[in-house]
CSV table of C-alpha atoms in Angstrom, one decimal:
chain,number,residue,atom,x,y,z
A,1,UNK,CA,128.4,74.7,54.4
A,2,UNK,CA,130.3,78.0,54.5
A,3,UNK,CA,128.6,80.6,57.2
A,4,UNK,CA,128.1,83.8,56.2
A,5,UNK,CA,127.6,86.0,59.2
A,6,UNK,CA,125.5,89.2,57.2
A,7,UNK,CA,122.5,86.8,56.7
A,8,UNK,CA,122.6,85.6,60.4
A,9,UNK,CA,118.9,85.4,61.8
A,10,UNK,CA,118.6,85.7,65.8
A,11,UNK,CA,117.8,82.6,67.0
A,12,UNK,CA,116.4,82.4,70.8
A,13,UNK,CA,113.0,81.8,72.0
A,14,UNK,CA,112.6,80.2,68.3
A,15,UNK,CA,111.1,76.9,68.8
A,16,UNK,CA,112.6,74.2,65.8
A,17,UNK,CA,109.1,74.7,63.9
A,18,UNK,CA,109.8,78.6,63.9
A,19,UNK,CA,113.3,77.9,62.5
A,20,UNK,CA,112.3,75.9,59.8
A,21,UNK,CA,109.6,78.0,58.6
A,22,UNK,CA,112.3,81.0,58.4
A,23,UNK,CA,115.1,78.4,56.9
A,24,UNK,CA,111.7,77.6,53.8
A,25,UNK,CA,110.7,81.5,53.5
A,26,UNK,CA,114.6,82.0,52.8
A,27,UNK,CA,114.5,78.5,50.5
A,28,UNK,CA,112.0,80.5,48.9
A,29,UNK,CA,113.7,83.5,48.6
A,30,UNK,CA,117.0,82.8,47.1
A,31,UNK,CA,115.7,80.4,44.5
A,32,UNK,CA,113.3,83.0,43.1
A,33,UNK,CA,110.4,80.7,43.7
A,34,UNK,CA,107.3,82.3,41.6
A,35,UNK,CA,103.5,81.4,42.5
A,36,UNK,CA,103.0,78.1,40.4
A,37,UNK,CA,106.3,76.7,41.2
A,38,UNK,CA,106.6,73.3,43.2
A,39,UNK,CA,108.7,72.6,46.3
A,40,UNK,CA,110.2,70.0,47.8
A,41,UNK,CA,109.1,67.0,49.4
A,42,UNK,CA,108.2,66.8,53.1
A,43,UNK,CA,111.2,63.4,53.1
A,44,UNK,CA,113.4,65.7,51.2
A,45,UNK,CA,113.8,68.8,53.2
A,46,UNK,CA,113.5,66.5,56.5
A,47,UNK,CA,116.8,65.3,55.8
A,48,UNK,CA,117.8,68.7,53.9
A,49,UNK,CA,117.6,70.5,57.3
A,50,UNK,CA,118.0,67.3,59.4
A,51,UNK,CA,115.1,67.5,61.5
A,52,UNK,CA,112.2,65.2,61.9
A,53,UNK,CA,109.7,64.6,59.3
A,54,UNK,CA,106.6,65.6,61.8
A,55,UNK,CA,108.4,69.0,62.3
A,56,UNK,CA,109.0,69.7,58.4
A,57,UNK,CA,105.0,68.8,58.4
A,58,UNK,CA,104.1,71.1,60.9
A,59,UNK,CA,105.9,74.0,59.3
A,60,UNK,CA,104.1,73.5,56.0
A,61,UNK,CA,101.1,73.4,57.8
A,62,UNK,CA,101.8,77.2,58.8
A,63,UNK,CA,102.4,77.5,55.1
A,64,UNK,CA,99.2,76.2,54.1
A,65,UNK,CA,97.5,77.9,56.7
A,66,UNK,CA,98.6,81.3,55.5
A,67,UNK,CA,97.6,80.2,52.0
A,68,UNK,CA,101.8,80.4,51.0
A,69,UNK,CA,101.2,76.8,49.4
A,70,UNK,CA,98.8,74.2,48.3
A,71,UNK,CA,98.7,70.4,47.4
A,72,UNK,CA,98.4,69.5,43.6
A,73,UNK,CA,96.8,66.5,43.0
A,74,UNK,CA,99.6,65.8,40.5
A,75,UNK,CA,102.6,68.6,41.4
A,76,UNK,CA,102.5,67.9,45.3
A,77,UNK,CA,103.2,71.0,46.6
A,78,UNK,CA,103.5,74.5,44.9
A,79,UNK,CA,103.9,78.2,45.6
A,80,UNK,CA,100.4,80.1,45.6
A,81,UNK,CA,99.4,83.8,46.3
A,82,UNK,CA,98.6,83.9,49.4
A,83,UNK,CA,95.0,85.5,50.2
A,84,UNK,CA,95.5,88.5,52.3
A,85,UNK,CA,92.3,88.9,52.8
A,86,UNK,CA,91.0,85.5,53.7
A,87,UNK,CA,93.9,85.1,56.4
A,88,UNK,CA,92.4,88.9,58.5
A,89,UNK,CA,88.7,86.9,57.5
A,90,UNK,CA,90.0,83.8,59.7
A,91,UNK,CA,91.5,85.9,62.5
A,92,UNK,CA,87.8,87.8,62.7
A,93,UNK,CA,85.8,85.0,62.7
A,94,UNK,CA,86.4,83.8,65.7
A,95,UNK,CA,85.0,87.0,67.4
A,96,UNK,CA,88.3,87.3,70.0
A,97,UNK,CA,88.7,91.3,69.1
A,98,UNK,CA,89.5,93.5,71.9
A,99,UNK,CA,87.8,96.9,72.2
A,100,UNK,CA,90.5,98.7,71.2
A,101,UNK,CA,91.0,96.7,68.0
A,102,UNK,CA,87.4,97.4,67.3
A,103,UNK,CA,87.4,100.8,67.7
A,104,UNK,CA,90.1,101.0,65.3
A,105,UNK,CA,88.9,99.1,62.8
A,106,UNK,CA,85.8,101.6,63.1
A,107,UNK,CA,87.9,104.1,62.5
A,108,UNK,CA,89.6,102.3,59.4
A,109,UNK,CA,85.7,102.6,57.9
A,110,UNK,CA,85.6,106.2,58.1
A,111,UNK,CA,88.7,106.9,57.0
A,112,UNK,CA,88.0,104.6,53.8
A,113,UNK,CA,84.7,106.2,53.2
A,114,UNK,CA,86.5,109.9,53.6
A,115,UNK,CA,89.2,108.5,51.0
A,116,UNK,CA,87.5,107.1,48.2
A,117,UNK,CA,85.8,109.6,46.4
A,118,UNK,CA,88.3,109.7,44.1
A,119,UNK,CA,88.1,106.3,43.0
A,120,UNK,CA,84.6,106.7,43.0
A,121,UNK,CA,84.4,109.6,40.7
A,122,UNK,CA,86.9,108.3,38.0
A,123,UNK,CA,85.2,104.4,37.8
A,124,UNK,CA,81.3,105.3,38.1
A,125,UNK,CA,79.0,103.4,35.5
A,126,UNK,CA,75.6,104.8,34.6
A,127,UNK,CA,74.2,101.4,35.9
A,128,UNK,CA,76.0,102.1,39.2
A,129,UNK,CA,74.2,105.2,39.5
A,130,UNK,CA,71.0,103.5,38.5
A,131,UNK,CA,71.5,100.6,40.7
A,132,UNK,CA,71.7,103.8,43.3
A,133,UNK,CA,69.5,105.4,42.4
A,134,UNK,CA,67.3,103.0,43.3
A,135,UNK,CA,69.4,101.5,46.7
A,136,UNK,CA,68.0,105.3,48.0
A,137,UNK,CA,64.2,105.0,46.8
A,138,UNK,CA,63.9,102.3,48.3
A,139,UNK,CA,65.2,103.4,51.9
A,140,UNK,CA,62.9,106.9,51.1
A,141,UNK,CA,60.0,104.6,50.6
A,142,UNK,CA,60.5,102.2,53.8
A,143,UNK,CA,61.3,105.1,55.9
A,144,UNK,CA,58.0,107.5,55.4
A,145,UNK,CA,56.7,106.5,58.4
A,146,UNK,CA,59.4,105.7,60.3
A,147,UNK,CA,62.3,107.7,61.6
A,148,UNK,CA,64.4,104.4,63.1
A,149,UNK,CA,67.7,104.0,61.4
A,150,UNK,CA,67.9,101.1,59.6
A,151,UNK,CA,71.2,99.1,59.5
A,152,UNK,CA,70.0,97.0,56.7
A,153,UNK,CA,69.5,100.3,54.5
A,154,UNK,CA,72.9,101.7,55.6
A,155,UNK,CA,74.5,98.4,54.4
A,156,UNK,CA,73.1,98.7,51.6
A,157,UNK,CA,74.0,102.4,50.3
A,158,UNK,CA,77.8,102.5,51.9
A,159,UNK,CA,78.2,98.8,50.0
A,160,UNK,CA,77.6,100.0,46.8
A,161,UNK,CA,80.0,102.7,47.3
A,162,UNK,CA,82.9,100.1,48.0
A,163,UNK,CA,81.8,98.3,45.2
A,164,UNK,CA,81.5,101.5,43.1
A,165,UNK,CA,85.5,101.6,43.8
A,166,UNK,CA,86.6,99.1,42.1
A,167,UNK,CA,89.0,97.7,44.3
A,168,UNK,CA,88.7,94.4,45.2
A,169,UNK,CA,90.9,93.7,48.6
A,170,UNK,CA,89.0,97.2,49.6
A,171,UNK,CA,85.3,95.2,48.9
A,172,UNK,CA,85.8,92.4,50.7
A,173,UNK,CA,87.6,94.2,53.2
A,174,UNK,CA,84.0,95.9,54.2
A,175,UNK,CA,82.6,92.9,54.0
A,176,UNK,CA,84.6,91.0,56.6
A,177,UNK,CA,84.1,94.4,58.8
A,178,UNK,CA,80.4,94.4,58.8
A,179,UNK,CA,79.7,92.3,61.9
A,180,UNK,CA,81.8,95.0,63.7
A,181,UNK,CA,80.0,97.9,62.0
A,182,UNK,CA,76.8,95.8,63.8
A,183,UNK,CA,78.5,96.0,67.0
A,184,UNK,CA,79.1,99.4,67.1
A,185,UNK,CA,75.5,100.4,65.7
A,186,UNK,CA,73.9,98.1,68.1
A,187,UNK,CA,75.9,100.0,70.6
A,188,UNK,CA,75.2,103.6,70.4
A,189,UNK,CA,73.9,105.5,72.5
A,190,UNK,CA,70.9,106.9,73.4
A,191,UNK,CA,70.1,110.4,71.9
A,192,UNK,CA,72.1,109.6,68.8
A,193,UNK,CA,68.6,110.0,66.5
A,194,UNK,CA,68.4,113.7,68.0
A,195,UNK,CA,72.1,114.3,66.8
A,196,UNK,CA,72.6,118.0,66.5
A,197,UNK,CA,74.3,118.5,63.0
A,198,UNK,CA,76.9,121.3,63.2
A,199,UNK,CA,75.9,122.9,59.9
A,200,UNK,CA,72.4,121.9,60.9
A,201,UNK,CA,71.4,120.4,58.1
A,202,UNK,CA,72.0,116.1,58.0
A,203,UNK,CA,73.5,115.0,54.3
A,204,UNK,CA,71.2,112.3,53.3
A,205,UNK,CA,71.8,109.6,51.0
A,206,UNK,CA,70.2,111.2,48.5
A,207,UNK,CA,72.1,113.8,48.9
A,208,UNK,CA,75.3,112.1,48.6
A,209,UNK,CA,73.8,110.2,45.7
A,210,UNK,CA,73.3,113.8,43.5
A,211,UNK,CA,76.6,114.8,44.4
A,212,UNK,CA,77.9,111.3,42.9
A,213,UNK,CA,75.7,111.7,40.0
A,214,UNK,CA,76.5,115.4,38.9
A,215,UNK,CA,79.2,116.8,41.2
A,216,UNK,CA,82.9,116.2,42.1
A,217,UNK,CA,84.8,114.6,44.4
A,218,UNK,CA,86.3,117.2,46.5
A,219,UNK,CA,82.2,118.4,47.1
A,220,UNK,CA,81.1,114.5,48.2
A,221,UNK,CA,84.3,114.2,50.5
A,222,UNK,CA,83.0,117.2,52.1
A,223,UNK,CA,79.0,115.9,52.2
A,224,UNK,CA,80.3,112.8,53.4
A,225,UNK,CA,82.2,114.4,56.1
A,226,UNK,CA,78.9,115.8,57.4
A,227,UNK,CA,76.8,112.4,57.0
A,228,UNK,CA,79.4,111.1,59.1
A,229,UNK,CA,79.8,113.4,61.6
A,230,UNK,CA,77.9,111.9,64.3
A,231,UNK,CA,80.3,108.8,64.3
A,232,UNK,CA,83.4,111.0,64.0
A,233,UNK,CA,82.3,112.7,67.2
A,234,UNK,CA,82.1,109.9,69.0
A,235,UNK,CA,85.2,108.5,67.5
A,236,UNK,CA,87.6,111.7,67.8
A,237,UNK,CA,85.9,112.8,71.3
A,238,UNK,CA,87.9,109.8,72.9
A,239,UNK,CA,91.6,109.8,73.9
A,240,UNK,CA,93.8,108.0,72.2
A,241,UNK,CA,97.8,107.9,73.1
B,1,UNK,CA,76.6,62.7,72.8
B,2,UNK,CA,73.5,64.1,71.9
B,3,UNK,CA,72.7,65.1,68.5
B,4,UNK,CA,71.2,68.7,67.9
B,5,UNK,CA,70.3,69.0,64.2
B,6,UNK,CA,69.6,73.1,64.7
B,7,UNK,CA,73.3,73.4,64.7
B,8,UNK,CA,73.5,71.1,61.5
B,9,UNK,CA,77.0,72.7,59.6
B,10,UNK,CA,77.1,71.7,55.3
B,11,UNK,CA,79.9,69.1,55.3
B,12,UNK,CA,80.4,68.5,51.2
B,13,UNK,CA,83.9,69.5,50.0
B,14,UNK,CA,85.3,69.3,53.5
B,15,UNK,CA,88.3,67.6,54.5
B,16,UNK,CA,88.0,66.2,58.0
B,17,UNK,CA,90.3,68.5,59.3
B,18,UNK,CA,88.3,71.4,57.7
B,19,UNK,CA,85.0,69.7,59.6
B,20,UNK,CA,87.2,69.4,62.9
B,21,UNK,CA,88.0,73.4,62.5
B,22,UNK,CA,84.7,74.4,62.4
B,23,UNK,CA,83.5,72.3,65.2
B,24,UNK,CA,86.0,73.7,67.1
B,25,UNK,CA,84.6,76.9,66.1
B,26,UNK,CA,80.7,76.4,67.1
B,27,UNK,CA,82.1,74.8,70.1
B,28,UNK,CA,84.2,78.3,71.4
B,29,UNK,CA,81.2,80.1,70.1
B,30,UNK,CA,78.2,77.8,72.1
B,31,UNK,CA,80.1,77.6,75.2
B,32,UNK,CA,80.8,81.6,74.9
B,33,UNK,CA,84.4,81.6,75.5
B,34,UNK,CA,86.8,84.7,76.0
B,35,UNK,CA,90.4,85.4,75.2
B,36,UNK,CA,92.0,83.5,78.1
B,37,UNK,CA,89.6,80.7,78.4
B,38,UNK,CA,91.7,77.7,78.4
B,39,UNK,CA,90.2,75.1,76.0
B,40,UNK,CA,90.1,71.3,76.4
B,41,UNK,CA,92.8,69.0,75.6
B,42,UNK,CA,93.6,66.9,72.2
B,43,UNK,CA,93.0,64.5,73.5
B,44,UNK,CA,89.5,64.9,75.0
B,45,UNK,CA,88.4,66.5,71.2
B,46,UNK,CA,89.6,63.5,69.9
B,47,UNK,CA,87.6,61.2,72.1
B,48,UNK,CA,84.9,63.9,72.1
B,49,UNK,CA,84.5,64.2,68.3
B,50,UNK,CA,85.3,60.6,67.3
B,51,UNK,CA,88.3,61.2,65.7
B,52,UNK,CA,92.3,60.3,65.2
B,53,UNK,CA,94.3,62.9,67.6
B,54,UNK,CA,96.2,63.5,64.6
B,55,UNK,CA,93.4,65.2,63.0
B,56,UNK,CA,93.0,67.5,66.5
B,57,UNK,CA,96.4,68.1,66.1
B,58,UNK,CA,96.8,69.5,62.8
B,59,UNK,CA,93.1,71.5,63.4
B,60,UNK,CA,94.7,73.3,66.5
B,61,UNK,CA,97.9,73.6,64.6
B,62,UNK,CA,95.8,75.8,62.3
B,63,UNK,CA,94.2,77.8,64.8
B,64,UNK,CA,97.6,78.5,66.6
B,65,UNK,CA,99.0,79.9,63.3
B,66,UNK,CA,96.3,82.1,63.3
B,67,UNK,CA,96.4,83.6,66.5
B,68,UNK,CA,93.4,82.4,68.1
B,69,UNK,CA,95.2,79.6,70.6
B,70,UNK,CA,98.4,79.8,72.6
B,71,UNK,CA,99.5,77.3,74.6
B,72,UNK,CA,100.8,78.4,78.1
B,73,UNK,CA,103.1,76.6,80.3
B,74,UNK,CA,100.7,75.9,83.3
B,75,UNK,CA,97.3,76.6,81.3
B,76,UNK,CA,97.6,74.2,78.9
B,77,UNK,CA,95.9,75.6,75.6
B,78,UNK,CA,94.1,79.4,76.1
B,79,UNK,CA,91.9,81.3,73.8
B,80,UNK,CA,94.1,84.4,72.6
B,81,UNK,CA,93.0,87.7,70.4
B,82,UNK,CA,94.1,87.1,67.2
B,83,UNK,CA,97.1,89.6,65.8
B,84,UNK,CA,94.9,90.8,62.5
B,85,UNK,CA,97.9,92.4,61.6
B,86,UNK,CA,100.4,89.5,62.3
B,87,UNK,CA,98.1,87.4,59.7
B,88,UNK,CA,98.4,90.1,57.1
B,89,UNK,CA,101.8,90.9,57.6
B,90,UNK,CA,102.8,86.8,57.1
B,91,UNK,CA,101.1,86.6,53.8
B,92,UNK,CA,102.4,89.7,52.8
B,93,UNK,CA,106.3,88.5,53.7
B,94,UNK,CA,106.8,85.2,51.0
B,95,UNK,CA,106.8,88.5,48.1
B,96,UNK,CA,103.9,86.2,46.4
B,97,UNK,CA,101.5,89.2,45.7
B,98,UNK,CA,100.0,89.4,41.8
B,99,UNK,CA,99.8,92.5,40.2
B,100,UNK,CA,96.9,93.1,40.6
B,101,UNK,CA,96.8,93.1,44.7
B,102,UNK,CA,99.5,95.2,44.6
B,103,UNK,CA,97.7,97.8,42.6
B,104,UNK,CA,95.1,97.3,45.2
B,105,UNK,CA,96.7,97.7,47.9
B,106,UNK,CA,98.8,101.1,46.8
B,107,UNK,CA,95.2,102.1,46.0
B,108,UNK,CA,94.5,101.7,49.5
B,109,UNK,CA,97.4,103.8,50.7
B,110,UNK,CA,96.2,106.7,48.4
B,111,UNK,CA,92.6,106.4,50.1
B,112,UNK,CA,94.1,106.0,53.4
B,113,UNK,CA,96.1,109.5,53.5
B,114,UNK,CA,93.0,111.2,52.0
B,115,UNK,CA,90.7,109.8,54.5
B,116,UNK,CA,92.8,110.1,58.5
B,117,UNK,CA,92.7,114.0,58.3
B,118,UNK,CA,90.1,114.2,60.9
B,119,UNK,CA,91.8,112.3,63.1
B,120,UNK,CA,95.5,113.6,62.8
B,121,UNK,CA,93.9,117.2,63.5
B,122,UNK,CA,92.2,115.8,66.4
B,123,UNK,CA,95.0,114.2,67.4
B,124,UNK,CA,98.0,116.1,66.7
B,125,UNK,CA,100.1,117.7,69.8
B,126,UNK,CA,103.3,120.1,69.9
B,127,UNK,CA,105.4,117.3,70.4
B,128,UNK,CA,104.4,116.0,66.8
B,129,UNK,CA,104.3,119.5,64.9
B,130,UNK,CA,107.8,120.0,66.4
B,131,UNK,CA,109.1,116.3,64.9
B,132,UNK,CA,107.0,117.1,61.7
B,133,UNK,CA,108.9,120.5,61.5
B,134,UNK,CA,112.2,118.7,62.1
B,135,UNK,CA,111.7,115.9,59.0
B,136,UNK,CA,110.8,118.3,56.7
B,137,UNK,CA,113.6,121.0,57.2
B,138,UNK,CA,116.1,117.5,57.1
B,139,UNK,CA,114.3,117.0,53.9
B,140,UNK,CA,114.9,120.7,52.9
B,141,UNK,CA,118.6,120.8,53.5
B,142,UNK,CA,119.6,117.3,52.0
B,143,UNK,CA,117.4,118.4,48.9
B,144,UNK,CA,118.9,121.7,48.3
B,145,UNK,CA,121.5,120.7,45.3
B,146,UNK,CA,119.6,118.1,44.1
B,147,UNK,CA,116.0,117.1,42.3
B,148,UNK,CA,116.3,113.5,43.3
B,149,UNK,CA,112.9,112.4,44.4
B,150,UNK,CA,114.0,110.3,48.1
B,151,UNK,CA,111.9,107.6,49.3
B,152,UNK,CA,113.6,108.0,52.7
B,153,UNK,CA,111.7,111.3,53.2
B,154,UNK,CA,108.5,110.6,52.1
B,155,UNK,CA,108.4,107.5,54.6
B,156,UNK,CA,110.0,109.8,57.0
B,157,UNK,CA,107.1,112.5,56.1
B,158,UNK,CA,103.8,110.2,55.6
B,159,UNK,CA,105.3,107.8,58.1
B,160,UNK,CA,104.9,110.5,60.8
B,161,UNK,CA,101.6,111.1,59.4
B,162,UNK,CA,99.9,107.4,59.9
B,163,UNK,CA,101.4,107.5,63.6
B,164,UNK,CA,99.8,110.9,64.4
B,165,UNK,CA,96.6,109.0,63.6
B,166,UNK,CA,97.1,107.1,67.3
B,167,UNK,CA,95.2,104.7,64.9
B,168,UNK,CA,97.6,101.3,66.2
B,169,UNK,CA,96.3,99.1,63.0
B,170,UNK,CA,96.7,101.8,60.5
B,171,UNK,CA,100.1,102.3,61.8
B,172,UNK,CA,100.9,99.1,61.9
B,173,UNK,CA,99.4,97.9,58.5
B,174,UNK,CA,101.1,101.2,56.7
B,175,UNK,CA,104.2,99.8,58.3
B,176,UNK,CA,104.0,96.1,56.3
B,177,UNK,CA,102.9,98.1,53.7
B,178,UNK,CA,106.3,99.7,53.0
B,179,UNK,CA,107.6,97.0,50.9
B,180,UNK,CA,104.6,97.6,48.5
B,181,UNK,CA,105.3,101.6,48.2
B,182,UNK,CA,108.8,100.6,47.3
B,183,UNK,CA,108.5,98.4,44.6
B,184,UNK,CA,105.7,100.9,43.0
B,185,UNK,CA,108.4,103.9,43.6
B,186,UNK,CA,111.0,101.9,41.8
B,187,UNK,CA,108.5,101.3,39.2
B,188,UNK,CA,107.6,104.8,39.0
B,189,UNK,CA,107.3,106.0,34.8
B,190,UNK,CA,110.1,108.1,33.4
B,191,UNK,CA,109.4,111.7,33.4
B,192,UNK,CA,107.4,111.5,36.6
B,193,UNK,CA,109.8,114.2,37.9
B,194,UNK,CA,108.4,116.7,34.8
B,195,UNK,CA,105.1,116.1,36.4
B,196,UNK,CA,102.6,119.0,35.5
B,197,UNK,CA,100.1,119.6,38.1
B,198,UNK,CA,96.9,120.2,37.5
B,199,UNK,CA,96.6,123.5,39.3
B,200,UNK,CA,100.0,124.9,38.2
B,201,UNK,CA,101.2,124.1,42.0
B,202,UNK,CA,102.8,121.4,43.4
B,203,UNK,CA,101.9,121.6,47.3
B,204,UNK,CA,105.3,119.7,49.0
B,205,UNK,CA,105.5,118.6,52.5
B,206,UNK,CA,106.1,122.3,54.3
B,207,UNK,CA,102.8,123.3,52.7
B,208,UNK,CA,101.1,120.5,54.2
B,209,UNK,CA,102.6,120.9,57.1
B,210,UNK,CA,101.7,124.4,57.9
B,211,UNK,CA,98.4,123.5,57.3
B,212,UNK,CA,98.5,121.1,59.6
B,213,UNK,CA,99.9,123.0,62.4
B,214,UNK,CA,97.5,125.9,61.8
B,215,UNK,CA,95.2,125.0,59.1
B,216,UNK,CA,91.8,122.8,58.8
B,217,UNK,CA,91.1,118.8,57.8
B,218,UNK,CA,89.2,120.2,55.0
B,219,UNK,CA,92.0,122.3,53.6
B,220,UNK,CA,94.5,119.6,54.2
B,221,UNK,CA,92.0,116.9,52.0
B,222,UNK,CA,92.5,119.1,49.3
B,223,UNK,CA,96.0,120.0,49.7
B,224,UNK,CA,97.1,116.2,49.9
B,225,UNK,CA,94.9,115.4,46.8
B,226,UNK,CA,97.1,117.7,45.1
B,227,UNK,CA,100.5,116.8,46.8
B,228,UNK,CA,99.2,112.7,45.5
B,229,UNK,CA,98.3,113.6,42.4
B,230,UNK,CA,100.6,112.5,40.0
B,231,UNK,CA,99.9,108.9,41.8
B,232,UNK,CA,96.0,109.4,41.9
B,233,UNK,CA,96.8,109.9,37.6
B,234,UNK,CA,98.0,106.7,37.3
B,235,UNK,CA,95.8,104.7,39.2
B,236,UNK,CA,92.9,106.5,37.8
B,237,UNK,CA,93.9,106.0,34.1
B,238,UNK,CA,94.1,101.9,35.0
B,239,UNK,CA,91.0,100.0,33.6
B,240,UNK,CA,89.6,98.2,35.9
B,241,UNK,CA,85.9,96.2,35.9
């Protein structure tokens, strides 16, 4: 094999498993490999790379793992698109986030929520605003006698408006995130219901909801700004550096 | 063992392995373990859960690809906080994206720079208006005899941007992202350089800057909607349902 010293990789603390993963990725790589395309296999790139069969198995197991390849009943192995989404899902689920990755993942949510009117505004149905519509009459009706804030109702509203956008990683994005949206509802503190709103009045759903039906985006970002102000004063009062 | 049929799990479609993982899964969850809990051996899941060590082995192999165990010299096996990032990022690397989750996720940077403005003007210090200052009269002077639209100073520009947020996942996930930006830059129509702007004005990165230095989040919404919009034209002519 001639070496070629401008694609050198660095090799310490890389344990033979790492290498061989890099060694497939570039495999990969230079033959163009397209989603759909079978690989090698296991016996063949064992003695390709002259390594052990158990170590060529555990590499593809990080491959599979990641969703980079699957097993064909009738292809063996081939190339698939990896789920982005389903790989930050696994990582979640097991409930091991540190404060300060939730914090900014709650963070992530506003900024989204601040972002998306655009989206929002060029891809709205008539049933969307329908299906809104009534997503807020319902909350209006359930809340007469009641002022508690209710995480079910929230879920409901802000979910449309992901699914309002369109955008498909972005949906199931929120979805993944609402167990941390729980955590930092079920952790705020006291007072928050007698939230003094800086331009006094609160922007209610409904509100949001007229400016959705009849108004533009650069008004909702604003409204949206406001119905969110309580959790950006929370957010931006901390230091961060 | 004793059998508790409350915490019953749906086994059809499963593969052992897959049964083993979430087993593993209760088992972190019932015992209420913490990043740095070590975790039992192989060997004592195998003999705990009635099956081949091989099976353990290829279930744990899973979970260290994911980030949630490490093994540590003296330790032994210890719960770790999985990198969400890390996850993404490998997925993102084999270049197996479709279409269509590229489009998604370019969407995603669009509503990203519209949503942080809150936090980069509650964030901002001196030390970042001065660097700001500095990329964009670099970008001035190396622009001045030519049209030439330069991906190095846009990352230069919004990269600054994302890392005045102090938001450590934005940063990071804007940072795997680049790849993505690229290939939609190099993509980019002919005649987006004759781009007519909707309010006569294009706003460029010393406009935006100025406003961040002395300006408001609200202004600086609007003002980066108009500096994004030839992108926001594009993606919001796309059909999507």
């Amino acid at each position: 094999m001639k070496t070629n010293l401008k694609k050198i990789v660095p090799i310490e603390n890389l344990s033979l498993v790492d290498k061989v993963e890099l060694r497939l990725k570039q495999y990969f790589k230079d033959n163009n490999l397209k989603i759909g395309d079978p690989i090698p296999k296991e016996l063949e790139f064992a003695s390709a790379l002259g390594v052990s069969r158990t170590v060529i198995r555990e590499a593809l197991l990080r491959l599979r793992t990641i969703g980079v390849i699957e097993s064909k009943k009738r292809s063996g192995m081939v190339l698939t698109q990896p789920d982005i989404i389903q790989n930050f899902e696994k990582a979640i689920q097991y409930n091991l986030l540190g404060e300060e990755a939730l914090v900014d993942i709650f963070e992530l949510r506003l900024i989204l929520e601040m972002g998306m009117a655009d989206l929002l505004f060029a891809r709205k149905t008539p049933e969307d605003i329908a299906v809104l519509d009534k997503i807020v009459s319902k909350q209006e009706k359930e809340e007469q006698d009641t002022t508690i804030f209710s995480l079910e109702h929230e879920i409901a509203f802000h979910g449309k408006l992901y699914e309002m956008s369109r955008n498909t990683t972005l949906q199931r994005f929120q979805n993944l995130l609402l167990p941390v949206f729980e955590y930092v509802h079920d952790n705020m503190p006291e007072g928050a219901k007698d939230y003094k709103y800086s331009k006094g009045e609160f922007v209610t759903h409904r509100d949001l909801f007229k400016i959705l039906k009849d108004g533009d985006a650069a008004t909702f970002r604003e409204a949206m700004r406001n119905h969110l102000e309580p959790h950006f004063d929370r957010i931006l009062a901390m230091v961060k550096l």
